mmCIF file of C-alpha atoms in Angstrom:
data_model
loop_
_atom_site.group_PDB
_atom_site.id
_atom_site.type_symbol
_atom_site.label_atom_id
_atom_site.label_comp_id
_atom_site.label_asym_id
_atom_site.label_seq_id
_atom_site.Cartn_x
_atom_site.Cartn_y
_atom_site.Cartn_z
ATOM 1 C CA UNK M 290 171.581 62.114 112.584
ATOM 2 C CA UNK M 291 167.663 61.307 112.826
ATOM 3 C CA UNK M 292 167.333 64.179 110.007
ATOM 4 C CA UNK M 293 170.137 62.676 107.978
ATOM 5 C CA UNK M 294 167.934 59.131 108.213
ATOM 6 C CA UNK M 295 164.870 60.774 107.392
ATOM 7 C CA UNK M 296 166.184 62.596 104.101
ATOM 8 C CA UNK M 297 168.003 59.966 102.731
ATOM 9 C CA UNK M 298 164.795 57.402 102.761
ATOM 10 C CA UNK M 299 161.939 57.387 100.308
ATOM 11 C CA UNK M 300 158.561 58.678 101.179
ATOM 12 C CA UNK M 301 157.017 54.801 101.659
ATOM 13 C CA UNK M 302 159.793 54.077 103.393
ATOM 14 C CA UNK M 303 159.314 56.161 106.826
ATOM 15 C CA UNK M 304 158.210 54.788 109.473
ATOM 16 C CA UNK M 305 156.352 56.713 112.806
ATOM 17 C CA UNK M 306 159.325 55.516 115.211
ATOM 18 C CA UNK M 307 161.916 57.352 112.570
ATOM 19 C CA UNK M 308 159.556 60.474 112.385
ATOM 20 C CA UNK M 309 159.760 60.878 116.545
ATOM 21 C CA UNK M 310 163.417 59.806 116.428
ATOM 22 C CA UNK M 311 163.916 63.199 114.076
ATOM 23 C CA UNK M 312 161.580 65.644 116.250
ATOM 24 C CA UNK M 313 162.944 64.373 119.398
ATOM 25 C CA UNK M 314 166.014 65.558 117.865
ATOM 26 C CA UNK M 315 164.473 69.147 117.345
ATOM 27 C CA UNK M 316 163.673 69.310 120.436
ATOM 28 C CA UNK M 317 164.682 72.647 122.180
ATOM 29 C CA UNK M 318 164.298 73.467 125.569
ATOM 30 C CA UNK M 319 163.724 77.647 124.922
ATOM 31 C CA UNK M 320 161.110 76.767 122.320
ATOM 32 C CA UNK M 321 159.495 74.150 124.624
ATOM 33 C CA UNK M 322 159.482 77.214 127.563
ATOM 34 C CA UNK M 323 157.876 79.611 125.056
ATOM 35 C CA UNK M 324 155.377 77.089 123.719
ATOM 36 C CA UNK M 325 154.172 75.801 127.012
ATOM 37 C CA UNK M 326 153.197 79.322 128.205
ATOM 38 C CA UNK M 327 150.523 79.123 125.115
ATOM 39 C CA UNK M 328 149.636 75.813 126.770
ATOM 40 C CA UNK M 329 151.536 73.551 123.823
ATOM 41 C CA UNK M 330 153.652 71.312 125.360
ATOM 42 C CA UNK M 331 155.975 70.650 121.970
ATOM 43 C CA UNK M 332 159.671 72.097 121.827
ATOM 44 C CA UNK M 333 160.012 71.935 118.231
ATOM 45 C CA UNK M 334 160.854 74.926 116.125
ATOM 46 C CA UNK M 335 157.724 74.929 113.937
ATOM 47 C CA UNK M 336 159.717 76.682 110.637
ATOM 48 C CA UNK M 337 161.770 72.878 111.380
ATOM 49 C CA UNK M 338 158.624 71.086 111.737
ATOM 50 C CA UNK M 339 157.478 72.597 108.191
ATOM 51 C CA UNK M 340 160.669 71.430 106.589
ATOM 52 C CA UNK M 341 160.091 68.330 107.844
ATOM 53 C CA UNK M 342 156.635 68.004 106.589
ATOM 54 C CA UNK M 343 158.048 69.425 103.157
ATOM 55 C CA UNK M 344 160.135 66.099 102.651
ATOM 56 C CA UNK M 345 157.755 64.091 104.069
ATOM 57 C CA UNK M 346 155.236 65.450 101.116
ATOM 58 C CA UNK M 347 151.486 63.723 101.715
ATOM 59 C CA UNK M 348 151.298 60.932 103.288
ATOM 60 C CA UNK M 349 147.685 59.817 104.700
ATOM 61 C CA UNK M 350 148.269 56.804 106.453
ATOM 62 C CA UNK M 351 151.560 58.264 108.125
ATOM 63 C CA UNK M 352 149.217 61.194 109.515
ATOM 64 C CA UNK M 353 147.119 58.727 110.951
ATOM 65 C CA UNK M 354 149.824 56.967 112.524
ATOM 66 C CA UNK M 355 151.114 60.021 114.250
ATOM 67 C CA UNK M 356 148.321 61.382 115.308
ATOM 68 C CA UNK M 357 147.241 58.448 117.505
ATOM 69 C CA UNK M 358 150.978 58.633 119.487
ATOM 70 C CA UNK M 359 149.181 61.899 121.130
ATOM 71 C CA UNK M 360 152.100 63.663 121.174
ATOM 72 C CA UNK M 361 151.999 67.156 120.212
ATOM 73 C CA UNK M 362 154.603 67.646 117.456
ATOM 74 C CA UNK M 363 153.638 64.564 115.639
ATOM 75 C CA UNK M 364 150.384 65.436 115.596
ATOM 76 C CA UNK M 365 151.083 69.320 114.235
ATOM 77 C CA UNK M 366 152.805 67.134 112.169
ATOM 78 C CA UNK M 367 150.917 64.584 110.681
ATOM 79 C CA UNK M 368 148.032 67.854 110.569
ATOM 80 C CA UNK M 369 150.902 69.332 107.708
ATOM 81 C CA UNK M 370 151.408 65.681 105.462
ATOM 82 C CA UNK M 371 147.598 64.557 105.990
ATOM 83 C CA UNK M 372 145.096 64.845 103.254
ATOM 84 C CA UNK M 373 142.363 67.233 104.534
ATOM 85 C CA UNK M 374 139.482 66.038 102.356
ATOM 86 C CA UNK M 375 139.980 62.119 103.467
ATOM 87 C CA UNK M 376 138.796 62.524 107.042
ATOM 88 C CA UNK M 377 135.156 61.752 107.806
ATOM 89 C CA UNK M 378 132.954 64.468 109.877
ATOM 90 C CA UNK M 379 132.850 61.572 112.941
ATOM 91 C CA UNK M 380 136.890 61.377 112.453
ATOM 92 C CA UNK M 381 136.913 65.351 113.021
ATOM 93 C CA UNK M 382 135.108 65.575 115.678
ATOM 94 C CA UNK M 383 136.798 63.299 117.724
ATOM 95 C CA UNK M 384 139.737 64.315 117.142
ATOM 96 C CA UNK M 385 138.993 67.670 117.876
ATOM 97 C CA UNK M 386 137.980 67.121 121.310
ATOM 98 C CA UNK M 387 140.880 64.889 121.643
ATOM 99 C CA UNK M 388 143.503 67.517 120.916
ATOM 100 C CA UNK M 389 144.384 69.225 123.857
ATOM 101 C CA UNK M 390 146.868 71.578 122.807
ATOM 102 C CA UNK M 391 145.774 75.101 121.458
ATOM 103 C CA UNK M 392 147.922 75.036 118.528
ATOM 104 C CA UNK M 393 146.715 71.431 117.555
ATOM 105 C CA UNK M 394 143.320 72.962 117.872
ATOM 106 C CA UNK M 395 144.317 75.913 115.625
ATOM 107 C CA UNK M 396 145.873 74.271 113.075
ATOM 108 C CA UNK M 397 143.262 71.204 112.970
ATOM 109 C CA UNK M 398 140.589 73.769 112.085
ATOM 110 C CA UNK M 399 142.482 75.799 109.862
ATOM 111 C CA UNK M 400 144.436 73.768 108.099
ATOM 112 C CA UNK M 401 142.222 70.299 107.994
ATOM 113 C CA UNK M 402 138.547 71.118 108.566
ATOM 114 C CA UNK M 403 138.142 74.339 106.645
ATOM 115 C CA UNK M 404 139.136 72.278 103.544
ATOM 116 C CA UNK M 405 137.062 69.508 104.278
ATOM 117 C CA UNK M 406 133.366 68.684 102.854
ATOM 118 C CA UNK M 407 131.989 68.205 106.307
ATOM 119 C CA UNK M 408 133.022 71.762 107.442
ATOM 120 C CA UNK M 409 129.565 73.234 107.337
ATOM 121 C CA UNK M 410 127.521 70.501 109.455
ATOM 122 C CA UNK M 411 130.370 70.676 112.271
ATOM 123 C CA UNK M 412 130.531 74.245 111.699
ATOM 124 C CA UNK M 413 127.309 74.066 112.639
ATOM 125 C CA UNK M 414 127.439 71.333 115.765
ATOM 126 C CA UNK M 415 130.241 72.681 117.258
ATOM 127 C CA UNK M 416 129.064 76.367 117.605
ATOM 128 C CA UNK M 417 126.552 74.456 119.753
ATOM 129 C CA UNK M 418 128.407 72.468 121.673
ATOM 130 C CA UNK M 419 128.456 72.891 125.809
ATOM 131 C CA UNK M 420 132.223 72.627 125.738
ATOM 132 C CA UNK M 421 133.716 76.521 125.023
ATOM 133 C CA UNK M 422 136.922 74.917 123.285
ATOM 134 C CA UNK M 423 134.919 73.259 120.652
ATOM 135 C CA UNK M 424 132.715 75.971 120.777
ATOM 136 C CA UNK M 425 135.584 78.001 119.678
ATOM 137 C CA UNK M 426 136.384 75.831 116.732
ATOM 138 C CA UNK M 427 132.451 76.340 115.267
ATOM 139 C CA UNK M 428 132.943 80.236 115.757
ATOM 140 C CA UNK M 429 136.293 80.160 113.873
ATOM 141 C CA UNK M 430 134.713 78.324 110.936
ATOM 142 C CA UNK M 431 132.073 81.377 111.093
ATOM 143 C CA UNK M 432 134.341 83.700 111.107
ATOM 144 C CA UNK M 433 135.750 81.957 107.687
ATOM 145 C CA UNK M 434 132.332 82.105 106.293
ATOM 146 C CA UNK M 435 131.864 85.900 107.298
ATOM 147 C CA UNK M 436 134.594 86.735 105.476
ATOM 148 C CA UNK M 437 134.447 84.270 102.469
ATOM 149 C CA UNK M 438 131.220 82.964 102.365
ATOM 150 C CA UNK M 439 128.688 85.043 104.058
ATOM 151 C CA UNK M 440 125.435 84.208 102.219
ATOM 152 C CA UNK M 441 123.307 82.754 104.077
ATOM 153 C CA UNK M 442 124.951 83.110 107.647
ATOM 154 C CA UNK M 443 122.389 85.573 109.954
ATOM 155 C CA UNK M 444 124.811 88.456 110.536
ATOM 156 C CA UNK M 445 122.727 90.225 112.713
ATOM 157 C CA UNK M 446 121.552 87.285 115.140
ATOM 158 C CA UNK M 447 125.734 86.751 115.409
ATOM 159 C CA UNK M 448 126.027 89.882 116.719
ATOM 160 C CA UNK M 449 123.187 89.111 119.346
ATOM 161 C CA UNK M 450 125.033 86.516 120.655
ATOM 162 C CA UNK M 451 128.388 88.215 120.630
ATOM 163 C CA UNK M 452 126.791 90.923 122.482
ATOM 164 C CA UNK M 453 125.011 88.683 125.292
ATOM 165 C CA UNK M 454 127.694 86.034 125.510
ATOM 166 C CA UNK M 455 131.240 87.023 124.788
ATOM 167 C CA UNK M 456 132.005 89.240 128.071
ATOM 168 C CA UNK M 457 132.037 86.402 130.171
ATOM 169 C CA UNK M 458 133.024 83.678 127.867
ATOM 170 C CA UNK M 459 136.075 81.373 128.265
ATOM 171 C CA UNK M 460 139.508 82.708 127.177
ATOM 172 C CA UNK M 461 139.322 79.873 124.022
ATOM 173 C CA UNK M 462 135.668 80.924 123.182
ATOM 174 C CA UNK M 463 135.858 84.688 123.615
ATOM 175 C CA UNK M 464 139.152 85.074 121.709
ATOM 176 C CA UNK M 465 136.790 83.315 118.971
ATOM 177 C CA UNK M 466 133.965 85.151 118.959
ATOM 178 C CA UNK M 467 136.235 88.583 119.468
ATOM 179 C CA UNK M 468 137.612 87.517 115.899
ATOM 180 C CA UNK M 469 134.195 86.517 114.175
ATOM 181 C CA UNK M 470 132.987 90.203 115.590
ATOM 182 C CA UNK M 471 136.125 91.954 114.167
ATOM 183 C CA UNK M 472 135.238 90.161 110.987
ATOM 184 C CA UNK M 473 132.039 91.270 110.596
ATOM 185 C CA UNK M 474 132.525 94.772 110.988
ATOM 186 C CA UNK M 475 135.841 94.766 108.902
ATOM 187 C CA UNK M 476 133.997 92.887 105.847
ATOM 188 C CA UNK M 477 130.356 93.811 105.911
ATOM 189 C CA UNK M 478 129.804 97.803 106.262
ATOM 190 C CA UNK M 479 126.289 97.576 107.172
ATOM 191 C CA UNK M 480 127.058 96.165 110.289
ATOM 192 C CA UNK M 481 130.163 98.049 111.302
ATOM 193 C CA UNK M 482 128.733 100.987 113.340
ATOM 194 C CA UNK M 483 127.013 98.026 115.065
ATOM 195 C CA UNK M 484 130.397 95.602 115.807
ATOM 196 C CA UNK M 485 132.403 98.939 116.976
ATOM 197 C CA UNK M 486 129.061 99.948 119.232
ATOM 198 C CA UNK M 487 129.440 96.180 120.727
ATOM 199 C CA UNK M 488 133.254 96.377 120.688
ATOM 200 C CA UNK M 489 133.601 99.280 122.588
ATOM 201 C CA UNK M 490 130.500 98.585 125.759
ATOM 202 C CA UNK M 491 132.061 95.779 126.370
ATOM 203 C CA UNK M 492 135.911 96.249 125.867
ATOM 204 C CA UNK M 493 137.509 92.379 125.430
ATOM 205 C CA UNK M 494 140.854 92.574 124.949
ATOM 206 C CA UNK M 495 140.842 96.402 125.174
ATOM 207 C CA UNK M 496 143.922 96.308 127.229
ATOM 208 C CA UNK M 497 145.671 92.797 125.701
ATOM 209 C CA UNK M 498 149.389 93.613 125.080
ATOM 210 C CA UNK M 499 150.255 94.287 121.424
ATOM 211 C CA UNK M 500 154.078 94.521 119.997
ATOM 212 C CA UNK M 501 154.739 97.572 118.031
ATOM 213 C CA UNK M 502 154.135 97.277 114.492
ATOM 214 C CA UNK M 503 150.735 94.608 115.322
ATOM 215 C CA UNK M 504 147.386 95.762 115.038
ATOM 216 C CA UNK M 505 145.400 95.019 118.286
ATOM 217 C CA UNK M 506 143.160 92.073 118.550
ATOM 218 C CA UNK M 507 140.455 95.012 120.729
ATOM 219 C CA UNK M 508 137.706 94.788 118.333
ATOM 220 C CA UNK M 509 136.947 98.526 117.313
ATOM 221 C CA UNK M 510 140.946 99.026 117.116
ATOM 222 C CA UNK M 511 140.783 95.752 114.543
ATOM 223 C CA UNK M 512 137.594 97.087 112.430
ATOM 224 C CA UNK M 513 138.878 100.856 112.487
ATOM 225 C CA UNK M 514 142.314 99.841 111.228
ATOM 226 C CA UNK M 515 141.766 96.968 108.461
ATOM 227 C CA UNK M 516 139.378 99.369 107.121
ATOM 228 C CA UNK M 517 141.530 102.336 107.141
ATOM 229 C CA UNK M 518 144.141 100.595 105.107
ATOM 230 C CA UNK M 519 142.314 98.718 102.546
ATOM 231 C CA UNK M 520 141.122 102.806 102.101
ATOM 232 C CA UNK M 521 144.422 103.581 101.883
ATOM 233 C CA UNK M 522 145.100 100.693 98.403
#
């Protein structure tokens, strides 16, 4: 009924009571079990979610609206309708450390921040920062600029860190730095014997569970195998 409601009314018309009417309607209890044992405490089928955002097109003001309710969903989202380049770098950052769940954090940085013209100077603070999950967010927006952007970035004093600091970082900040490490040696061949060397002293995630078919997130597994097949084109 909520989704009837929603579809039938113009964009301007929607209101933030009428949005959480329709996802408390998505809720599921099976998604809700399998999200909360990623620490997200949502229950909403995010392919739903996306069709949701779909009809809800942009809508600034809106995102604003449900991202202050602090609920999960609405603020995945009001992360899908907002307008990435409107937020201010102050904006970010507090609501960054205000997000709680991992997949807010994820999509906040990935789909928000990495499009945004502050990006670089919080890239920048939050590798920094004391606090390992914002930490994580700075090393993710490295990783983006190994791959895409690496002038510039010290390649070689990243791997110093990696190699001193990820063994016994936080879950959040090592899975991070795992990925900017994987990066490195997938996109930048001078440094690959290096990454692999790092990878395989120190083993993260050597033994993380992978379904059949997925390429492990172990670091020398990562490097060897994204290599392999762009070979292989």
């Amino acid at each position: 009924m909520a989704e009837t409601v929603v579809a039938e009314m113009t964009v301007t018309e929607v209101t933030v009571s009428e949005v959480m009417a329709e996802l408390a309607a998505l809720e599921d209890p099976k998604a809700r079990a399998v999200n909360e044992k990623h620490g997200d405490d949502h229950g909403v089928n995010l392919g739903r979610l996306r069709a949701l955002a779909k009809r809800l097109k942009t809508q600034q003001d809106l995102a604003c609206r449900l991202w202050e309710t602090d609920d999960t969903a609405a603020r995945l989202l009001a992360i899908l309708i907002c307008r990435p380049k409107a937020f201010a770098r102050d904006e970010l950052d507090v609501m960054l450390r205000g997000a709680r769940a991992p997949k807010v954090q994820d999509w906040l940085v990935n789909y928000v921040v990495k499009k945004n013209p502050h990006r670089e100077e919080l890239r920048l603070a939050w590798s920094a920062d004391p606090d390992p999950v914002v930490a994580s967010a700075g090393w993710a927006l490295t990783t983006e600029r190994v791959a895409k952007q690496p002038e510039g970035l010290d390649l070689a004093g990243l791997l110093d860190v990696i190699e001193a600091r990820m063994k016994d970082a936080p879950d959040r900040l090592q899975w991070a730095m795992n990925h900017c490490l994987a990066q490195i040696g997938i996109e930048h061949a001078e440094y690959r014997a290096r990454a692999l060397d790092i990878g395989e002293r120190l083993e993260v995630l050597k033994d993380y569970p992978t379904s059949p078919g997925c390429t492990s997130p172990f670091a020398p597994a990562w490097i060897t195998e994204m290599v392999r097949r762009r070979h292989a084109k």
